[in-house]
Short mmCIF file of C-alpha atoms and ligand atoms in Angstrom, two decimals:
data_model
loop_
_atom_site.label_atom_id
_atom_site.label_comp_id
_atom_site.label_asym_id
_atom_site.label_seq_id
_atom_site.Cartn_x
_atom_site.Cartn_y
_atom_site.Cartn_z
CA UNK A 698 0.00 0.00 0.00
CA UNK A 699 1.46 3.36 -0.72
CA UNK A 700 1.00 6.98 1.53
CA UNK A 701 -1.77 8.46 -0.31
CA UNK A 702 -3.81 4.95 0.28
CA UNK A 703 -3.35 5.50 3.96
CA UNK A 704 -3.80 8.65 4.22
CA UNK A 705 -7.64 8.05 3.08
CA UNK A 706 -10.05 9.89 5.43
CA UNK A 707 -11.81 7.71 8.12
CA UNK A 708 -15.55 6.45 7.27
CA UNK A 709 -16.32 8.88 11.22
CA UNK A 710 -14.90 12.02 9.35
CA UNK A 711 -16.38 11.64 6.47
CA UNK A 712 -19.81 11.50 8.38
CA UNK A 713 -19.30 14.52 9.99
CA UNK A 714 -18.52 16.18 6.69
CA UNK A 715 -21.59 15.41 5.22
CA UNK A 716 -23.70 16.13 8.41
CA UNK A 717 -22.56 19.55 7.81
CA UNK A 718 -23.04 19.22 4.32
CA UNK A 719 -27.04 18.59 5.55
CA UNK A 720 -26.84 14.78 4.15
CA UNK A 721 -27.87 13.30 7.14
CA UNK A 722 -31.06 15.94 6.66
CA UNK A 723 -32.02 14.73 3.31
CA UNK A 724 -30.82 10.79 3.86
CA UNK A 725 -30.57 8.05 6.32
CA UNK A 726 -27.48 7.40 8.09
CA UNK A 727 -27.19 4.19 6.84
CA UNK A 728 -27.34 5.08 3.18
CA UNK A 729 -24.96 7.76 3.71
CA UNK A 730 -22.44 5.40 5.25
CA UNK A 731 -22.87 3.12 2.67
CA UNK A 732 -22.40 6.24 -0.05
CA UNK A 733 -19.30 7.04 1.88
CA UNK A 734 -17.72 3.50 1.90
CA UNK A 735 -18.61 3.26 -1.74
CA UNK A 736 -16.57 6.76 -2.13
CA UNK A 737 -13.67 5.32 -0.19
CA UNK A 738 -13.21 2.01 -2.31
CA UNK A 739 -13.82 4.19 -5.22
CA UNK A 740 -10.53 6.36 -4.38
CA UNK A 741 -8.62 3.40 -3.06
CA UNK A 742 -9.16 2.14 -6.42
CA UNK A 743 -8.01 5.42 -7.66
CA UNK A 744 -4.39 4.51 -5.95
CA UNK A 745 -5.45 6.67 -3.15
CA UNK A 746 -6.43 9.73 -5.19
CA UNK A 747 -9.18 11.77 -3.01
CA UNK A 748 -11.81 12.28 -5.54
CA UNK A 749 -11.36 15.72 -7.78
CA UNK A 750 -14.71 17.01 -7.01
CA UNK A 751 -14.42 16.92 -3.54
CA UNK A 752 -15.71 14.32 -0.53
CA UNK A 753 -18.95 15.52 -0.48
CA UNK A 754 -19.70 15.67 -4.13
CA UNK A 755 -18.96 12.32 -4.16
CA UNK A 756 -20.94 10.97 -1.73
CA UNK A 757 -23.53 12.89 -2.93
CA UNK A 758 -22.62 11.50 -6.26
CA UNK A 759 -23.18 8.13 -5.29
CA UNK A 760 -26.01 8.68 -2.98
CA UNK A 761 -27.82 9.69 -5.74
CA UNK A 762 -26.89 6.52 -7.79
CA UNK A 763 -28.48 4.55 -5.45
CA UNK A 764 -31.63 6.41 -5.67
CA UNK A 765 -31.85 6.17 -9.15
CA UNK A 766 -34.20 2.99 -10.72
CA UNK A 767 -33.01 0.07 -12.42
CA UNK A 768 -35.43 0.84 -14.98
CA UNK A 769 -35.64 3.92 -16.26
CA UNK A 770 -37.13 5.97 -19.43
CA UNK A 771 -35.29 6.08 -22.25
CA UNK A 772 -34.52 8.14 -25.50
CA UNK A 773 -34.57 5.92 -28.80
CA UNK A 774 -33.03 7.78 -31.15
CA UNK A 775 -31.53 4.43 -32.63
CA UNK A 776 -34.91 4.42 -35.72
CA UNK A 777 -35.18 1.07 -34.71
CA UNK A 778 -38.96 1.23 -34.02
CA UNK A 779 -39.60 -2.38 -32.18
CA UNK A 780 -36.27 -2.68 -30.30
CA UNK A 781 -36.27 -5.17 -28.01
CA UNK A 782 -33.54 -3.91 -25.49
CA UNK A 783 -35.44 -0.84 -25.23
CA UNK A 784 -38.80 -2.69 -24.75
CA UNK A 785 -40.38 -3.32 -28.16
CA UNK A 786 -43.30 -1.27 -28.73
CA UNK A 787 -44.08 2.20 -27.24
CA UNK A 788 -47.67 2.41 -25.88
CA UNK A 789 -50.34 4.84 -27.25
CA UNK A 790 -51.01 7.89 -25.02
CA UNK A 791 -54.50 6.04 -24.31
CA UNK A 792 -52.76 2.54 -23.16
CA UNK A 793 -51.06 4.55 -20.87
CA UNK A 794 -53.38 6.45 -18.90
CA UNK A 795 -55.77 2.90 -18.97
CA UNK A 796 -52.61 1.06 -17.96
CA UNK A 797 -52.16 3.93 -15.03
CA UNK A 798 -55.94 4.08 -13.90
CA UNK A 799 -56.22 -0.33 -13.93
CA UNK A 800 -53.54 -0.17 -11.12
CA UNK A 801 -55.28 0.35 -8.21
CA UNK A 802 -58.53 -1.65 -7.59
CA UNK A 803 -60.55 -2.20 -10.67
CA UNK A 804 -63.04 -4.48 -12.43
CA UNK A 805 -60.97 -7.21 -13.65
CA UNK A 806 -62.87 -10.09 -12.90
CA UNK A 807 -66.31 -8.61 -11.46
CA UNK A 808 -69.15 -8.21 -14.07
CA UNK A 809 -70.44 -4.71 -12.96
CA UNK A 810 -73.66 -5.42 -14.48
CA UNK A 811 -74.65 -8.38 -12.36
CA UNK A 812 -71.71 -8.01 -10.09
CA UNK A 813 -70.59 -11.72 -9.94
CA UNK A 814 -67.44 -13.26 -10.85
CA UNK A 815 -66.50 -11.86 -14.55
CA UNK A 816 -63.46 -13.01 -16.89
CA UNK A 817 -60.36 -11.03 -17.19
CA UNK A 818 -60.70 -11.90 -21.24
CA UNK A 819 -63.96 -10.56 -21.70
CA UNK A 820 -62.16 -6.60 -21.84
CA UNK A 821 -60.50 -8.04 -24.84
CA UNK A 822 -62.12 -10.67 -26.43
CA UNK A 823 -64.99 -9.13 -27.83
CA UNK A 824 -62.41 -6.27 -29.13
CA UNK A 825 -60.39 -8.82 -30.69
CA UNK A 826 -63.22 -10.52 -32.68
CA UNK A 827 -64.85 -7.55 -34.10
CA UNK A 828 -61.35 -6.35 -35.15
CA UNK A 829 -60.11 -9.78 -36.44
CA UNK A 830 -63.36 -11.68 -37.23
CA UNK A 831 -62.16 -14.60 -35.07
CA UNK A 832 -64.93 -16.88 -33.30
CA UNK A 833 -62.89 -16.75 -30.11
CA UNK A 834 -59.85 -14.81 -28.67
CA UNK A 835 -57.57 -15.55 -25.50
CA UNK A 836 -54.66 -12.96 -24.33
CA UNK A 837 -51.93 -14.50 -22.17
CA UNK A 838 -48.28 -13.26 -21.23
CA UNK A 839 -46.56 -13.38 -24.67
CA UNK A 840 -46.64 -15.09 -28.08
CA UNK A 841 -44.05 -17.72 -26.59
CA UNK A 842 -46.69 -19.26 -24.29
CA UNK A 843 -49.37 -18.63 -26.38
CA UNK A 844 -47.42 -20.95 -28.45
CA UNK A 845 -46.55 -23.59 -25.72
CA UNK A 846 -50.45 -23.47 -24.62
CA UNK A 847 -51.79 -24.02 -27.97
CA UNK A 848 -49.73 -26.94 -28.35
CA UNK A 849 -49.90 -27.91 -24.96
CA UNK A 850 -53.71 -28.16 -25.07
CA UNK A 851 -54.21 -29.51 -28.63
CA UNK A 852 -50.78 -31.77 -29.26
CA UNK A 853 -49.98 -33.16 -26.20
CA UNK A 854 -49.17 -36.73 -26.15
CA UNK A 855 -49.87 -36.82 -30.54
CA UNK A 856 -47.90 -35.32 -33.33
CA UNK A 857 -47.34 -32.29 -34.65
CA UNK A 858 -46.21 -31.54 -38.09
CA UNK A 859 -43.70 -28.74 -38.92
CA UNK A 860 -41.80 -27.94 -42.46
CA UNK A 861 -38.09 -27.83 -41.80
CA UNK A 862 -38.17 -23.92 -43.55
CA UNK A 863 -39.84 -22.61 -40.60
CA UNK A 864 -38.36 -24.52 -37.59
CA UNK A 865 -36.65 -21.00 -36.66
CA UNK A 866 -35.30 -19.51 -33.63
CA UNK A 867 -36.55 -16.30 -33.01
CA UNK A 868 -34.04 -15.10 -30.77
CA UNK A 869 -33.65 -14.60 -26.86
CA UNK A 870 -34.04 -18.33 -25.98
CA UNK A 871 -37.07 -19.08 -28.36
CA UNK A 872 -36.74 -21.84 -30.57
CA UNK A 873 -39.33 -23.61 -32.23
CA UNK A 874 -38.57 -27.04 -31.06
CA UNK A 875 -37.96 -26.50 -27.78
CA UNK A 876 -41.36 -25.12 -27.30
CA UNK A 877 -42.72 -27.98 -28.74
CA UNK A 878 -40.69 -30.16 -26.92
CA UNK A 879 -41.99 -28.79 -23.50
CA UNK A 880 -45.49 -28.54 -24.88
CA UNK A 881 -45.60 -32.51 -24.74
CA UNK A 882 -46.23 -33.08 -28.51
CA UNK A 883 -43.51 -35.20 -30.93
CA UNK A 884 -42.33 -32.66 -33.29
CA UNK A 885 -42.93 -34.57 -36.75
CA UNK A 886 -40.62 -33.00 -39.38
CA UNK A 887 -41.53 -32.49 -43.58
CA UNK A 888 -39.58 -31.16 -46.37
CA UNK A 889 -36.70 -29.54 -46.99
CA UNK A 890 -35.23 -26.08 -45.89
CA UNK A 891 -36.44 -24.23 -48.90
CA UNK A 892 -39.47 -26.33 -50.12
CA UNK A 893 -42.23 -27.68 -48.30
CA UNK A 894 -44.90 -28.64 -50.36
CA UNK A 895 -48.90 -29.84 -49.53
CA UNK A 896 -48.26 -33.51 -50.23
CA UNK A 897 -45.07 -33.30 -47.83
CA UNK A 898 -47.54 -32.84 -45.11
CA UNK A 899 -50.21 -35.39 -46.97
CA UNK A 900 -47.63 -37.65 -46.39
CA UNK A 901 -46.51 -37.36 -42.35
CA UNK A 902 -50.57 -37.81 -41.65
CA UNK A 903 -50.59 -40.59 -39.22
CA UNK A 904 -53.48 -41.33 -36.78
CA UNK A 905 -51.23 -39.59 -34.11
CA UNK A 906 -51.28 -36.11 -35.91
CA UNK A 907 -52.65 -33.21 -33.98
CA UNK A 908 -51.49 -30.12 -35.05
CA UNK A 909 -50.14 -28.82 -38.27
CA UNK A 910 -48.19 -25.82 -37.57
CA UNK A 911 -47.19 -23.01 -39.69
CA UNK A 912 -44.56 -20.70 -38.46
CA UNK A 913 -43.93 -17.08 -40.22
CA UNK A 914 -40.24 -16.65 -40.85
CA UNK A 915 -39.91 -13.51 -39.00
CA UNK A 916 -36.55 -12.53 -38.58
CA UNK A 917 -35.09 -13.63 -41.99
CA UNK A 918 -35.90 -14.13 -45.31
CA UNK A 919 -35.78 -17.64 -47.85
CA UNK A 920 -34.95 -16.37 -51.42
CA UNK A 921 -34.36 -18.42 -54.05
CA UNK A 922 -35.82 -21.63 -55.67
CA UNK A 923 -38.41 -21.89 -52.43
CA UNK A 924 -41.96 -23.28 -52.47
CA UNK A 925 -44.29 -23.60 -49.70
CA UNK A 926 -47.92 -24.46 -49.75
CA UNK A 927 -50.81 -22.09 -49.00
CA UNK A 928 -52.29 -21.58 -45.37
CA UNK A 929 -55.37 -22.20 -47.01
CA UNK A 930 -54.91 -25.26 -48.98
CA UNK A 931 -53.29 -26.87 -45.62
CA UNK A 932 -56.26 -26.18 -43.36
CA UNK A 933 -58.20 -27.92 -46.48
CA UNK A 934 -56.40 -30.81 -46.61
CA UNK A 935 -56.44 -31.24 -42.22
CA UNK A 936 -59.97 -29.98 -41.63
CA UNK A 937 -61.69 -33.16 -43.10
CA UNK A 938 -59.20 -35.15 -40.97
CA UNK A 939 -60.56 -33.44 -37.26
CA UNK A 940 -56.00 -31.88 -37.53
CA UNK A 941 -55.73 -28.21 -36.08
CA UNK A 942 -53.81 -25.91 -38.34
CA UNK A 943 -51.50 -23.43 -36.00
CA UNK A 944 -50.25 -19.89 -37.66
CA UNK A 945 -47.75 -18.72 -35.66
CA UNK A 946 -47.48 -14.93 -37.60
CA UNK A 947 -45.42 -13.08 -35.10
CA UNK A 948 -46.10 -9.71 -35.21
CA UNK A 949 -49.80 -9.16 -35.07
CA UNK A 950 -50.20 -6.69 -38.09
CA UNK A 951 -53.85 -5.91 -38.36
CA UNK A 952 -53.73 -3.08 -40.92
CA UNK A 953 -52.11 -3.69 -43.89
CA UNK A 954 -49.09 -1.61 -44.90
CA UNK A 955 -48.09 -2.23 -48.44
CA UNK A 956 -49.62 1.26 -48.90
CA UNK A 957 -46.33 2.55 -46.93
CA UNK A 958 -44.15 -0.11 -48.69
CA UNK A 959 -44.11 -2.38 -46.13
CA UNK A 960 -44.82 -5.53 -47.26
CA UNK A 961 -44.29 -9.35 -46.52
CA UNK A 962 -46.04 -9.75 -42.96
CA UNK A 963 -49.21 -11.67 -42.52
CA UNK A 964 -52.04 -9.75 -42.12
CA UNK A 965 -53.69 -11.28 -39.05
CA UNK A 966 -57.27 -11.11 -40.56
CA UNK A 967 -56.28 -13.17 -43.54
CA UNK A 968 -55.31 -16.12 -41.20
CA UNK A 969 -58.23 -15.90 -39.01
CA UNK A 970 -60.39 -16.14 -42.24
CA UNK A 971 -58.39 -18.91 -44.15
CA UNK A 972 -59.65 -21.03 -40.61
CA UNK A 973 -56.58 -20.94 -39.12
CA UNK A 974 -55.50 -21.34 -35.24
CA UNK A 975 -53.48 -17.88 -34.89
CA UNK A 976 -50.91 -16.84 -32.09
CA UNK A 977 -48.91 -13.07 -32.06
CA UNK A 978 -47.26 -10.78 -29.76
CA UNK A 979 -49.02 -8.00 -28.60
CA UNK A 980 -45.79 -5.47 -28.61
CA UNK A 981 -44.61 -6.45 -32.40
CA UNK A 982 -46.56 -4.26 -35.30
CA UNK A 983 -50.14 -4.35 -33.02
CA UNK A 984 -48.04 -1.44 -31.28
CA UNK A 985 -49.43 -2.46 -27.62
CA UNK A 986 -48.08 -3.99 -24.81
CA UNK A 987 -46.08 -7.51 -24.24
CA UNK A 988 -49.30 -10.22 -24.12
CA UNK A 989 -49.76 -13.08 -26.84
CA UNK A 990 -53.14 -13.74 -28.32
CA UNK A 991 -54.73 -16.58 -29.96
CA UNK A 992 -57.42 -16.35 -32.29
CA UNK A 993 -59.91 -19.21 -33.53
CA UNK A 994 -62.54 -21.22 -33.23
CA UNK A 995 -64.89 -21.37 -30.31
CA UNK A 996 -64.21 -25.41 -29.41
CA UNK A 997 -59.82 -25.45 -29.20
CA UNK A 998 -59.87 -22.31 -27.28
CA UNK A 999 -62.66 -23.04 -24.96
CA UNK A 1000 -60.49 -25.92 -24.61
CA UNK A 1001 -57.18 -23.79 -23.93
CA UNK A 1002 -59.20 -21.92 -21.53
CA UNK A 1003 -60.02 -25.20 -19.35
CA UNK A 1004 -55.92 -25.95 -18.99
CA UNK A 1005 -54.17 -25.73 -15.47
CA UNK A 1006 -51.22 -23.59 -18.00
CA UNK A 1007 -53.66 -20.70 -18.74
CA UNK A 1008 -54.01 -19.89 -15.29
CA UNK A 1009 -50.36 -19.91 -14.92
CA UNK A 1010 -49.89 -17.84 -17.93
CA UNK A 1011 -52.56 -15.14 -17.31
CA UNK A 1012 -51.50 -11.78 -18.23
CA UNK A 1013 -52.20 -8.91 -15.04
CA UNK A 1014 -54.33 -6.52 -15.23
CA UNK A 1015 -52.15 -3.23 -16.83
CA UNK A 1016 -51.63 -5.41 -19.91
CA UNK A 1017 -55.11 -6.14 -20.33
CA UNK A 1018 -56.02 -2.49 -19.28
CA UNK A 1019 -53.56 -1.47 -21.88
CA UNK A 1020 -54.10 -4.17 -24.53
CA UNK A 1021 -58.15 -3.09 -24.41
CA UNK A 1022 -57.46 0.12 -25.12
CA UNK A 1023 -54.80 -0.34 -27.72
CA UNK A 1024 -57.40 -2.57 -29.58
CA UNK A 1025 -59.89 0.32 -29.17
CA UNK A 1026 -57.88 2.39 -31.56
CA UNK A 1027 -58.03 0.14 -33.83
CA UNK A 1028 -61.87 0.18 -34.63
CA UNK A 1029 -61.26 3.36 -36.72
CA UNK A 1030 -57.61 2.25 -39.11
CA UNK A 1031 -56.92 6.00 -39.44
CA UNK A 1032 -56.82 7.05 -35.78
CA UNK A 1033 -54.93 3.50 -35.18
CA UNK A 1034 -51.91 4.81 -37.62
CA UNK A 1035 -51.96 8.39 -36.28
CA UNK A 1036 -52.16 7.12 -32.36
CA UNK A 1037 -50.08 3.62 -32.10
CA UNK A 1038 -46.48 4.74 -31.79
CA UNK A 1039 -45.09 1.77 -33.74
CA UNK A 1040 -47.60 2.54 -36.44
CA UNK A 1041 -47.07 6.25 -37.02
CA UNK A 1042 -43.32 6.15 -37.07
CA UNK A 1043 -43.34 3.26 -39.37
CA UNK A 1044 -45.64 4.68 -41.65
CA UNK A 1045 -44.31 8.17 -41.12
CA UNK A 1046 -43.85 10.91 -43.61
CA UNK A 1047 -40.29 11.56 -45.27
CA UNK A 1048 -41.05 15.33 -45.13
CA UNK A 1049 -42.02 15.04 -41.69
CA UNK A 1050 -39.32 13.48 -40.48
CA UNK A 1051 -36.99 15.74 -42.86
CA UNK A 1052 -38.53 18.78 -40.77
CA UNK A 1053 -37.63 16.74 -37.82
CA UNK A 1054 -34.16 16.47 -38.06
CA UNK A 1055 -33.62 19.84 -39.48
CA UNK A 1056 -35.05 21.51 -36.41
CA UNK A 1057 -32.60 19.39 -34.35
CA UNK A 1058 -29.48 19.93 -36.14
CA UNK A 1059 -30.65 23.55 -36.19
CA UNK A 1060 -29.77 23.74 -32.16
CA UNK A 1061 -26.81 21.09 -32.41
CA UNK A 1062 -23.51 23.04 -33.65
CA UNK A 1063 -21.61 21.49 -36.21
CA UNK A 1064 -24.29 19.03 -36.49
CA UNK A 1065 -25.43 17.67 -40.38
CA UNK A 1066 -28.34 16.20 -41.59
CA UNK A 1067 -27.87 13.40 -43.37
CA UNK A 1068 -30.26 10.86 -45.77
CA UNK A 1069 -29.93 7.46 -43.84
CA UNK A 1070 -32.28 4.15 -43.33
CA UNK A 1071 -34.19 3.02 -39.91
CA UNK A 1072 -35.36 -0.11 -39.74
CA UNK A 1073 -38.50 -2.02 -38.45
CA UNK A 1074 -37.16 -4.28 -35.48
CA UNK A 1075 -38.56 -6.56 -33.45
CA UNK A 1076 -38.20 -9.57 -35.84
CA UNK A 1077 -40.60 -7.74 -38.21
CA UNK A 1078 -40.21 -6.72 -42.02
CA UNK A 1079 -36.73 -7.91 -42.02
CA UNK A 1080 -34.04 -6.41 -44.13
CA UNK A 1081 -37.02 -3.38 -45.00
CA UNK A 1082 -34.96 -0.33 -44.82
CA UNK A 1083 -37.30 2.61 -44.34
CA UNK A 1084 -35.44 6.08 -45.75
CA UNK A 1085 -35.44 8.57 -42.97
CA UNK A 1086 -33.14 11.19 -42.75
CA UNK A 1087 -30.48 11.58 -39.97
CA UNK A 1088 -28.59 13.97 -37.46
CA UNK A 1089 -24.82 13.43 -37.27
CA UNK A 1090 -22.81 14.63 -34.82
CA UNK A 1091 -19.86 16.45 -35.63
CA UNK A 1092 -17.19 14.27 -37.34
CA UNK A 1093 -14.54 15.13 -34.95
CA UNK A 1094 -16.77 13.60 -31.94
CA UNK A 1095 -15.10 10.14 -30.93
CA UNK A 1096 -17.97 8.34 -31.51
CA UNK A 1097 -18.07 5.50 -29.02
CA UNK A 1098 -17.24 7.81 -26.07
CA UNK A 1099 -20.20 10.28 -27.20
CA UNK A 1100 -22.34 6.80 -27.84
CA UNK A 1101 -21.71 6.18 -24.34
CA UNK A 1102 -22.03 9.80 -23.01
CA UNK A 1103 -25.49 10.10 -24.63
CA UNK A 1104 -26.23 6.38 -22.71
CA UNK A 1105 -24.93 7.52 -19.28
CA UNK A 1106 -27.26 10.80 -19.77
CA UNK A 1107 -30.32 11.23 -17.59
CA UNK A 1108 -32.60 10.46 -19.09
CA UNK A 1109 -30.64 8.27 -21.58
CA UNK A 1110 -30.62 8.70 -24.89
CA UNK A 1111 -29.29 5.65 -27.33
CA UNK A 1112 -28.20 6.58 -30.85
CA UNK A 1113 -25.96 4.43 -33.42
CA UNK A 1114 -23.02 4.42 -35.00
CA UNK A 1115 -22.53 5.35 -39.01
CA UNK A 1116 -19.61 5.73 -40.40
CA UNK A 1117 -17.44 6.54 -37.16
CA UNK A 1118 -20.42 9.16 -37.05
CA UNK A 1119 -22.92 9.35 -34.24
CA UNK A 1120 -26.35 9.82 -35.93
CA UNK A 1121 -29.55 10.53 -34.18
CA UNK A 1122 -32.76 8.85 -36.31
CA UNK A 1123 -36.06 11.54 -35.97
CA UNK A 1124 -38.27 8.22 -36.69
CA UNK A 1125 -37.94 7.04 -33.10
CA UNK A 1126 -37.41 10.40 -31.67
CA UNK A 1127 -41.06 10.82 -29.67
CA UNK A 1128 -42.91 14.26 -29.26
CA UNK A 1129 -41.45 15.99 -26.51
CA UNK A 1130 -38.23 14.51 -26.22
CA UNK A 1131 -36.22 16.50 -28.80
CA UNK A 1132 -35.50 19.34 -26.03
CA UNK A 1133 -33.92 16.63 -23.63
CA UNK A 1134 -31.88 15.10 -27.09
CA UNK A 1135 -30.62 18.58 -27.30
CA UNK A 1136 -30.11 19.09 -23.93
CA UNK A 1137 -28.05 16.02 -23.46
CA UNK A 1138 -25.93 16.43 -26.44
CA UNK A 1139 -24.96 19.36 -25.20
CA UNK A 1140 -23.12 17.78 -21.79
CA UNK A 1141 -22.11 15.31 -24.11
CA UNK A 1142 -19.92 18.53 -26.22
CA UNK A 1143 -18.90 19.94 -22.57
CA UNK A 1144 -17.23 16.68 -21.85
CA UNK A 1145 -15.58 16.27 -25.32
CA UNK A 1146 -14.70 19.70 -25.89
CA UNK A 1147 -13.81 20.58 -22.64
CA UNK A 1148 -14.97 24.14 -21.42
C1 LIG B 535 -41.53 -12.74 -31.88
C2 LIG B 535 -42.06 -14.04 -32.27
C3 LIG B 535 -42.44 -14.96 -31.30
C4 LIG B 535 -42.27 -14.68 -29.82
O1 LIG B 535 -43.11 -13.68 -29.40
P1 LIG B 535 -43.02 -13.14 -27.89
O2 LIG B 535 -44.25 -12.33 -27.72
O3 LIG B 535 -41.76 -12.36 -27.81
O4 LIG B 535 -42.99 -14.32 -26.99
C5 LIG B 535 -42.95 -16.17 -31.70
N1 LIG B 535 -43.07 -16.47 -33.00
C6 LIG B 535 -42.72 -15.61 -33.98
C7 LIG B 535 -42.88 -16.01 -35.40
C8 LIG B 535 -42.22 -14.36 -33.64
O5 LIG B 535 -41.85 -13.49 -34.60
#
C-alpha cells in the first residue's frame, strides 16, 4: 500500500462532513455510510487519489446513484422502431393512462352489471373478434406461451407436423422445437429447408397427428428456388381429418401496410379467415403492450381456456387495461396509424421526419443532416430499410465515447453508430423529447470539448 492509500479519510470524518453538508437531513445514516464506503473504495481504487470534485460531491454523487431505478425511461433515437432492449413497442397515449388508472382496484374479474365473478378476457375478447373476425380470442403473457399453450392443449401426447423452412429460432431463448418439446407433442418433421410442399404434409398424416403448424419466418428471409404451400390449402387438406392448423405470424399486423411499402407480414385477418389457429405478440406491429393472443374457433380455445397452463400464464391486469385500449384504436384504421407509436413512425412521412431532423441539427452546432435508413425491429419486415433522414454529430466527436455519453445521460438517450459518425434517427425520436436530445448532447460537447 502506498502513503496516499493511507492517508484516506476515516468512514467517522467523512460522516461529519456530510452532516454539515445537511446529508444526514435529506438521507438516512445508513445510506450515507454506505455512499461514503462506496466513495472510499472508489478512491482506493483510484491509488489513493481523493476524488477531484471533492468528498462531499462524491458521496452525494453516489447517494444519488443509489436512488436512481433500475429501470428507467429512455430516449430511442436508434430508428429502430420495435427494439427489443429498449422494450419493443411504445404504448399509445390512451394505453397509458388505462394502464395507469387499472392499477389500483378495478373491475378485472367482477361483471359490474350483475356483479358476480366476470373473466379477465372478456375486456378483450370481444375487441379482438370484431377487429379480427375470429370466433374466439384468449390474451396471455406473450406469443411464446401462447405458443406452448396451444400446443400444450391440442398436441400433447400426438404429433405435430412442422416444415423444416420454418423450424426458426426467433431469438432470446425461443426456438421452435424446444417449445414444442416442452409442450408434450412429438415434433414430426416435412420437407426440406427451402421447399415444403402440400403432399409433404399429406404424407406425415398418421393417426397420431394433432397439429399442423405453420410458423412465419420472422426474422429472416428464404430467397431463391423456395416453395411452400398455402395456409389455405393446408387447413383444407387437415380440416376433413378433425388436424388443427396453427399460424404462428409473429407480429400481429392488423392493418395492412403495403400502402407505406411495407410488405411481406401476414395480415392477421387473412389467417383468421383462411380457418386458421393464430398466435402473435401484442408489442410487435399491433403497437401495444407484451401479451400473446390466440385467435380461432370457439371449441380449441374453450379448450385452452379449461388448462391448469392458462391460469399460470394469465397476463395482469395493466396489460389487459392497456391491450383493451390499444385494440380500441383500432376500430377506426386512421386514428390506429396516427395514435399507435409503432404505427405512425413506421408509416411516417419523409417530409415530416426531414422537418424533424432539421429543427434538431438547427440547435446542435456542427451538427449535419444526413439521408440514412431506420429499420423495423422486433423480428418484423426484415431487411425493410425505411429512408429517414439523420442527425450526425460532428465528425470530430469520438464516436463511441459520445455513444456512451449520450447512454450515461439522464434520461438516456441511445443513438448508433454510421460511419465513425454518431447519428440521431427523428423516426424514433417521440414528441417531446427532442428538447432533452438537445439538452443532453450538449453535456455530451462539454465533456468532449472541454470548457
Ligand atoms: C416474436 C415471435 C415470437 C415470440 O413472441 P413473444 O411475444 O416475444 O414471446 C414467436 N413467433 C414468432 C414467429 C415471432 O416473430
Amino acid at each position: 500500500m502506498n502513503d496516499l492509500r493511507r492517508s484516506l479519510p476515516a468512514v467517522s470524518r467523512l460522516l461529519e462532513e456530510a452532516k454539515s453538508a445537511g446529508l444526514l437531513d435529506r438521507h438516512s445514516r445508513a445510506l450515507v455510510v454506505q455512499a461514503i464506503r462506496s466513495s472510499l473504495a472508489e478512491a482506493r481504487a483510484a491509488r489513493g487519489e481523493p476524488p477531484a470534485e471533492g468528498w462531499v460531491a462524491a458521496i452525494e454523487r453516489h447517494l444519488a446513484q443509489r436512488h436512481r431505478r433500475s429501470l428507467r425511461p429512455a430516449i430511442n433515437a436508434t430508428g429502430v422502431v420495435l427494439h427489443t432492449n429498449l422494450g419493443r413497442a411504445p404504448l399509445a397515449l390512451a394505453a397509458r393512462s388505462a394502464m395507469a388508472d387499472a392499477l389500483g382496484y378495478c373491475s378485472l374479474e367482477l361483471d359490474l352489471e350483475t356483479g358476480e365473478r366476470g373473466s379477465r378476457q372478456t375486456h378483450t375478447a370481444s375487441l379482438l373478434r370484431e377487429i379480427t373476425g375470429a370466433e374466439a380470442a384468449l390474451v396471455v403473457v406473450n406469443a411464446a406461451a401462447a405458443l406452448l399453450l396451444v400446443c400444450n392443449t391440442l398436441g400433447e401426447g400426438g404429433e405435430t407436423i412442422v416444415s423444416r423452412g420454418e423450424l426458426v429460432e426467433i431469438g432470446d431463448a425461443f426456438r421452435l422445437p424446444e417449445i414444442l418439446q416442452k409442450s408434450g407433442t412429438s415434433l414430426v418433421e416435412v420437407g426440406t429447408t427451402n421447399r415444403t410442399r402440400l403432399r409433404d404434409y399429406q404424407l406425415a398424416i398418421s393417426p397420431r397427428t394433432k397439429i399442423a403448424l405453420k410458423v412465419h419466418r420472422s426474422n429472416f428471409r428464404l430467397t431463391g428456388f423456395t416453395s411452400e404451400s398455402s395456409l389455405a390449402d393446408l387447413v383444407g387438406l387437415m380440416k376433413e381429418r378433425g388436424i388443427y392448423v396453427v399460424h404462428d405470424v409473429g407480429s400481429g399486423l392488423l392493418i395492412d401496410l403495403a400502402p407505406f411499402g411495407l410488405k411481406g407480414e401476414p395480415l392477421v385477418q387473412e389467417s383468421v379467415a383462411a380457418g386458421a389457429i393464430v398466435v402473435f405478440s401484442g408489442d410487435k406491429l399491433l403497437g401495444g403492450p407484451q401479451a400473446g393472443i390466440v385467435l380461432g374457433p370457439q371449441e380449441p380455445l374453450y379448450k385452452m381456456a379449461r388448462n391448469p397452463l392458462f391460469r399460470a400464464l394469465r397476463p395482469d391486469k395493466s396489460i389487459i387495461a392497456a391491450l383493451e385500449a390499444t385494440l380500441r384504436l383500432y376500430r377506426d384504421p386512421a386514428t390506429a396509424l396516427r395514435e399507435i407509436p409503432t404505427l405512425a413512425m413506421l408509416t411516417a412521412d419523409l417530409r415530416v421526419l426531414k422537418r424533424r431532423a432539421r429543427k434538431l441539427a438547427r440547435k446542435i452546432e456542427g451538427a449535419e443532416v444526413i439521408p440514412g435508413s431506420s429499420s423495423v425491429g422486433g423480428g418484423s419486415f426484415p431487411e425493410t430499410e425505411l429512408p429517414t433522414v439523420l442527425v450526425a454529430l460532428p465528425q470530430a466527436w469520438p464516436a463511441q465515447q459520445v455513444l456512451a455519453l449520450l447512454r450515461k445521460n439522464e434520461p438516456p438517450v441511445i443513438a448508433r453508430i454510421e460511419n465513425d459518425r454518431v447519428v440521431l434517427d427523428p423516426r424514433t425520436i417521440m414528441d417531446g423529447e427532442l428538447a432533452p436530445v438537445v439538452e443532453a448532447v450538449r453535456r455530451v460537447r462539454a465533456e468532449v470539448e472541454g470548457p
